[in-house]
Short mmCIF file of C-alpha atoms in Angstrom, two decimals:
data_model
loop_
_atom_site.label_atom_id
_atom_site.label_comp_id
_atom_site.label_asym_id
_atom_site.label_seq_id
_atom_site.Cartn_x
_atom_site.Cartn_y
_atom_site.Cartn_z
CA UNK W 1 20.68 -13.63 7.70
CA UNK W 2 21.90 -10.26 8.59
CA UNK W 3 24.13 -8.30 6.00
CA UNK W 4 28.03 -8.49 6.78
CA UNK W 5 29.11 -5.17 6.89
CA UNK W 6 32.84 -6.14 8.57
CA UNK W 7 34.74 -4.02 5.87
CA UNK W 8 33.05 -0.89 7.12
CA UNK W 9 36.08 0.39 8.86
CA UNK W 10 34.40 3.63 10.70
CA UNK W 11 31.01 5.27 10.43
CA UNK W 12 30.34 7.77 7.77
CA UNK W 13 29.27 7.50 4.24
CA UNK W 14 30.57 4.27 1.99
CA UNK W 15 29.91 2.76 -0.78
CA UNK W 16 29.16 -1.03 -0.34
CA UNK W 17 28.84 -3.89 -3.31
CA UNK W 18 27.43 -6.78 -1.50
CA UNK W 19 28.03 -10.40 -2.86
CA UNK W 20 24.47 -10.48 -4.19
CA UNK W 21 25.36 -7.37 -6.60
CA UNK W 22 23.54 -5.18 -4.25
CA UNK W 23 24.61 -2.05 -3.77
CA UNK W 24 24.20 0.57 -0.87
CA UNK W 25 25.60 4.04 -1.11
CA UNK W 26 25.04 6.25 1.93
CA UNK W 27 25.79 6.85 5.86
CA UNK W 28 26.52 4.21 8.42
CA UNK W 29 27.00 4.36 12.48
CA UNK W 30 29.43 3.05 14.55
CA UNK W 31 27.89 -0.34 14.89
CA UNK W 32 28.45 -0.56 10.61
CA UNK W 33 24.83 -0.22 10.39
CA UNK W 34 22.55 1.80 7.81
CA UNK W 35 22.27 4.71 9.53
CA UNK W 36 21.06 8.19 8.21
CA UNK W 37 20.87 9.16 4.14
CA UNK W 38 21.58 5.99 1.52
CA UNK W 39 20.42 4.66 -1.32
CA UNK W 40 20.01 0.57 -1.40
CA UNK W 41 19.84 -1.25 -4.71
CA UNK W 42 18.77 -4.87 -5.38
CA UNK W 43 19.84 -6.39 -8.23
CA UNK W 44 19.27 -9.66 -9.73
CA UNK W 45 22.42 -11.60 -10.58
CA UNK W 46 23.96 -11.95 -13.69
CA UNK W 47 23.60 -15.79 -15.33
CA UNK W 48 26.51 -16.82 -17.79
CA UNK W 49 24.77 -19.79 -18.87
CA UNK W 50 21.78 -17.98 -19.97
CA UNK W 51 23.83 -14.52 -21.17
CA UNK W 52 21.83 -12.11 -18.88
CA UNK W 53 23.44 -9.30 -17.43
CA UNK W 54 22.29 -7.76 -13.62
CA UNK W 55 19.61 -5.74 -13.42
CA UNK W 56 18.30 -3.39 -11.01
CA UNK W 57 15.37 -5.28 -9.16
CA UNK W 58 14.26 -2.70 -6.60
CA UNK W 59 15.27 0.34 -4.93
CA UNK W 60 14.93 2.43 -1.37
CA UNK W 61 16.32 5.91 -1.17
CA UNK W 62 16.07 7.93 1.74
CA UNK W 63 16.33 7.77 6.13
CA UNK W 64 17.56 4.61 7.90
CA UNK W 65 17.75 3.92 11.59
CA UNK W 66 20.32 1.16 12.98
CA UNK W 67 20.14 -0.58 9.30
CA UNK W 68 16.47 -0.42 8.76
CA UNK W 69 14.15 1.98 6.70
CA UNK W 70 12.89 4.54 9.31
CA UNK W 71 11.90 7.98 8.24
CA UNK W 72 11.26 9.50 5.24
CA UNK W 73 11.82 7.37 1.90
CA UNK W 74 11.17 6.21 -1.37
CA UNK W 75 10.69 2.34 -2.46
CA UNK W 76 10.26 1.03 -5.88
CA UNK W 77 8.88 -2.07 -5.62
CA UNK W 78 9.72 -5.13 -8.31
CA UNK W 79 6.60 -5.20 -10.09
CA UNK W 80 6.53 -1.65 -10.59
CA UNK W 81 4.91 -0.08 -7.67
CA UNK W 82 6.50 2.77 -5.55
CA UNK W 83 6.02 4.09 -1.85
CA UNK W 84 7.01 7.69 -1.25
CA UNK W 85 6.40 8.48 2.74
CA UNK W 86 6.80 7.69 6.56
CA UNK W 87 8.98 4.24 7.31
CA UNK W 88 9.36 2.53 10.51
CA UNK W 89 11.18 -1.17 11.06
CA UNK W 90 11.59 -1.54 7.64
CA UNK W 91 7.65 -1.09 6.56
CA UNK W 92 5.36 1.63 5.75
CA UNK W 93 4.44 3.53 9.01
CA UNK W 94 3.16 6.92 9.14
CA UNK W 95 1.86 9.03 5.87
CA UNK W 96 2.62 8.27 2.24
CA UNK W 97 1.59 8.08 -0.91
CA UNK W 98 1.36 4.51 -2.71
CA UNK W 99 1.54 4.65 -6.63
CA UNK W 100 0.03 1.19 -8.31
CA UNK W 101 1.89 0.00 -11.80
CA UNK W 102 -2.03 0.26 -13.19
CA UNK W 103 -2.19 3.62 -11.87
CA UNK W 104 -4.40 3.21 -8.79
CA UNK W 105 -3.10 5.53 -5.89
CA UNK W 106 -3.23 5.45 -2.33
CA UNK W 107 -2.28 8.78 0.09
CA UNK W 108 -3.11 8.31 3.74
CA UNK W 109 -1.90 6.48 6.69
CA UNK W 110 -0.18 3.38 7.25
CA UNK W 111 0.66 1.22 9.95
CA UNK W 112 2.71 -1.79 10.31
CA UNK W 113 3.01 -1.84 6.09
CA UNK W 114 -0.96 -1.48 5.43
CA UNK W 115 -3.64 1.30 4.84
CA UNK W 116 -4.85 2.75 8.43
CA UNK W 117 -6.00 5.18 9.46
CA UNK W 118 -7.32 8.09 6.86
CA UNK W 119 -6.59 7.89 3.52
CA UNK W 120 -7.85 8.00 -0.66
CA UNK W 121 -7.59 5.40 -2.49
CA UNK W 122 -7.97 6.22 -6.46
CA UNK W 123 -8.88 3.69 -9.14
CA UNK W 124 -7.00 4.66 -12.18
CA UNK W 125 -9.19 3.28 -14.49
CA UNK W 126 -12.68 5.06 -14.01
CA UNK W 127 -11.52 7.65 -11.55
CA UNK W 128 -13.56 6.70 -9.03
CA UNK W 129 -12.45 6.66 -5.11
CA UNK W 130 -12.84 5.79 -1.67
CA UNK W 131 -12.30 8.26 0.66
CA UNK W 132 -12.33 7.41 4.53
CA UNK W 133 -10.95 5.57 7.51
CA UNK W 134 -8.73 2.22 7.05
CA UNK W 135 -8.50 -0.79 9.23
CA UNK W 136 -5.20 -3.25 8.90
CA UNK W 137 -5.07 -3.02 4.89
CA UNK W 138 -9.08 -2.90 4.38
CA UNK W 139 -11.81 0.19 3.80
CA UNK W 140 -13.65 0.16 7.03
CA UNK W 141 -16.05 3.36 6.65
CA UNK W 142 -16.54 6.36 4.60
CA UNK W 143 -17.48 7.78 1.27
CA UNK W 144 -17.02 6.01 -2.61
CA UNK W 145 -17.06 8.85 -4.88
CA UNK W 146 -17.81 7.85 -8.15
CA UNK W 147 -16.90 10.09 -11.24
CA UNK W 148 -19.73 12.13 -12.36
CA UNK W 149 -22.03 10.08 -10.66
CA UNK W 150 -22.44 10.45 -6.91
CA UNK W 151 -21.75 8.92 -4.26
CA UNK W 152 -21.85 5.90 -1.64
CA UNK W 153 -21.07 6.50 2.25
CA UNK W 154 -21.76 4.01 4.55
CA UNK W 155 -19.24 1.16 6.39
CA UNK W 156 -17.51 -1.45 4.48
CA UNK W 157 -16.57 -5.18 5.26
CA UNK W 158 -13.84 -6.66 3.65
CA UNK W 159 -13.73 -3.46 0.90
CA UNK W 160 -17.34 -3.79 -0.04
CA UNK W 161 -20.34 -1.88 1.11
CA UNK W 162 -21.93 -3.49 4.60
CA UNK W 163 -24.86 -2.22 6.52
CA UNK W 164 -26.69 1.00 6.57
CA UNK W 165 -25.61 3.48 3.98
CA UNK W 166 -26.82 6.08 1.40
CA UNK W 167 -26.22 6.55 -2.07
CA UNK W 168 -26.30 10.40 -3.12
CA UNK W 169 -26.81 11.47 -6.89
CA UNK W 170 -25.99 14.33 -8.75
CA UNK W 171 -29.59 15.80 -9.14
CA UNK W 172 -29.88 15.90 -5.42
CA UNK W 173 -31.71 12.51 -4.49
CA UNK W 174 -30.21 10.33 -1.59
CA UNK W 175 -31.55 7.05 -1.51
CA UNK W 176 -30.70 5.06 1.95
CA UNK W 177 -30.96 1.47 3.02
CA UNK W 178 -28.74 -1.27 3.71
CA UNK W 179 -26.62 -3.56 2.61
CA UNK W 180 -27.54 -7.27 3.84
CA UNK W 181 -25.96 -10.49 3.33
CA UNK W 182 -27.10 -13.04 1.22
CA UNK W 183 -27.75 -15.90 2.91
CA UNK W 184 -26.09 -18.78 1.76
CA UNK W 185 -27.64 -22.86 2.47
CA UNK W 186 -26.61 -24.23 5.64
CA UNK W 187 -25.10 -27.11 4.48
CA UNK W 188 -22.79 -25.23 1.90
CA UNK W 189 -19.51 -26.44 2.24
CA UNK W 190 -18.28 -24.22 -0.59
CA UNK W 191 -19.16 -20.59 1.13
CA UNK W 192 -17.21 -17.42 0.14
CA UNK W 193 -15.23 -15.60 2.14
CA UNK W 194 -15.91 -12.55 1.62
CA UNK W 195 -19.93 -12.94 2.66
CA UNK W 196 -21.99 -11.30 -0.69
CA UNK W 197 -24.38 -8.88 0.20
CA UNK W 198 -27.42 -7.10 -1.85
CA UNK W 199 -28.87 -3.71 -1.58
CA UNK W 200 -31.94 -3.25 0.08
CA UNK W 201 -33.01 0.11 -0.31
CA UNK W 202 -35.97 2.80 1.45
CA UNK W 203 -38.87 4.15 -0.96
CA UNK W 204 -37.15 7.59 -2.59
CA UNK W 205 -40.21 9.65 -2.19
CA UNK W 206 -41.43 8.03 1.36
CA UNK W 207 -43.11 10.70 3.32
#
């Protein structure tokens, strides 16, 4: 249900405790709406029974637009994860910069709160990355950079490598081929989604 924001008496800024222990600090309009600079904090409720106090749970600072996040902003996320960028309706729209609690990033485009469009996305953990165009969340097509080691471009399906592609290695060799699907028994109830697929690659030195 909508927030009651009935003790807003005019627009301007305010500073608004909401039963939950929420707080938002910032601008409102006329209509007592979220409107322009603020700061919204969710908090989890205190429990007597079990002696825990409130704690911050997540928190958006930055542009609103007729009480949703629109512009630019900042979201820490519960489980660690932030969003600094673009914001439309209340989800990641535009450009920004997506910061993993296991230190993967992701700068690029968004739309309707997933990757699209162009964009990095770099694993923390080896430092490798993929570097390309984004379709609704998924890597669609471009290059995956590996650290010290070369590269992969081609077109992806469901964030692995599908299709024709070429891998190129740091002492100048490009090896090309394709990535095919393994075919799985036509009576397999059990299938994977995501279909597997194995390299199939072109002689190095073909002439």
């Amino acid at each position: 249900p909508p927030e009651t924001t009935n003790w807003i008496a005019r627009a301007g800024a305010a500073k608004v405790t909401y039963a939950s222990g929420s707080v938002y600090e910032g601008e409102f309009n006329d209509e007592k709406q979220k409107h322009g600079k603020g700061k919204f904090t969710w908090m989890t409720p205190a429990n007597e029974d079990e002696e825990t106090e409130a704690k911050v749970f997540a928190v958006y600072e930055g542009q609103y637009e007729d009480g949703k996040r629109c512009g630019e902003g900042k979201m820490t996320y519960p489980n660690g994860d932030s969003y600094h960028g673009q914001w439309q309706n209340n989800e990641m729209a535009g450009t920004g910069t997506y910061k993993y609690k296991n230190s993967d990033i992701y700068s690029g485009g968004f739309q309707s709160g997933l990757k699209h469009g162009k964009g990095v996305y770099e694993f923390g953990k080896d430092g490798s990355r993929l570097d390309g165009e984004w379709n609704a969340g998924a890597f669609a097509a471009g290059q995956w950079l590996f650290k010290n080691a070369g590269a992969y471009e081609g077109t992806f399906q469901n964030g692995q490598p599908a299709g024709p592609g070429a891998f190129s290695f740091p002492n100048g060799i490009k090896h090309t081929g394709e990535y095919k699907a393994i075919a799985s028994p036509a009576d397999d109830d059990d299938a994977p989604a995501v279909v597997p697929r194995a390299w199939h690659g072109n002689p190095v030195y073909a002439n």
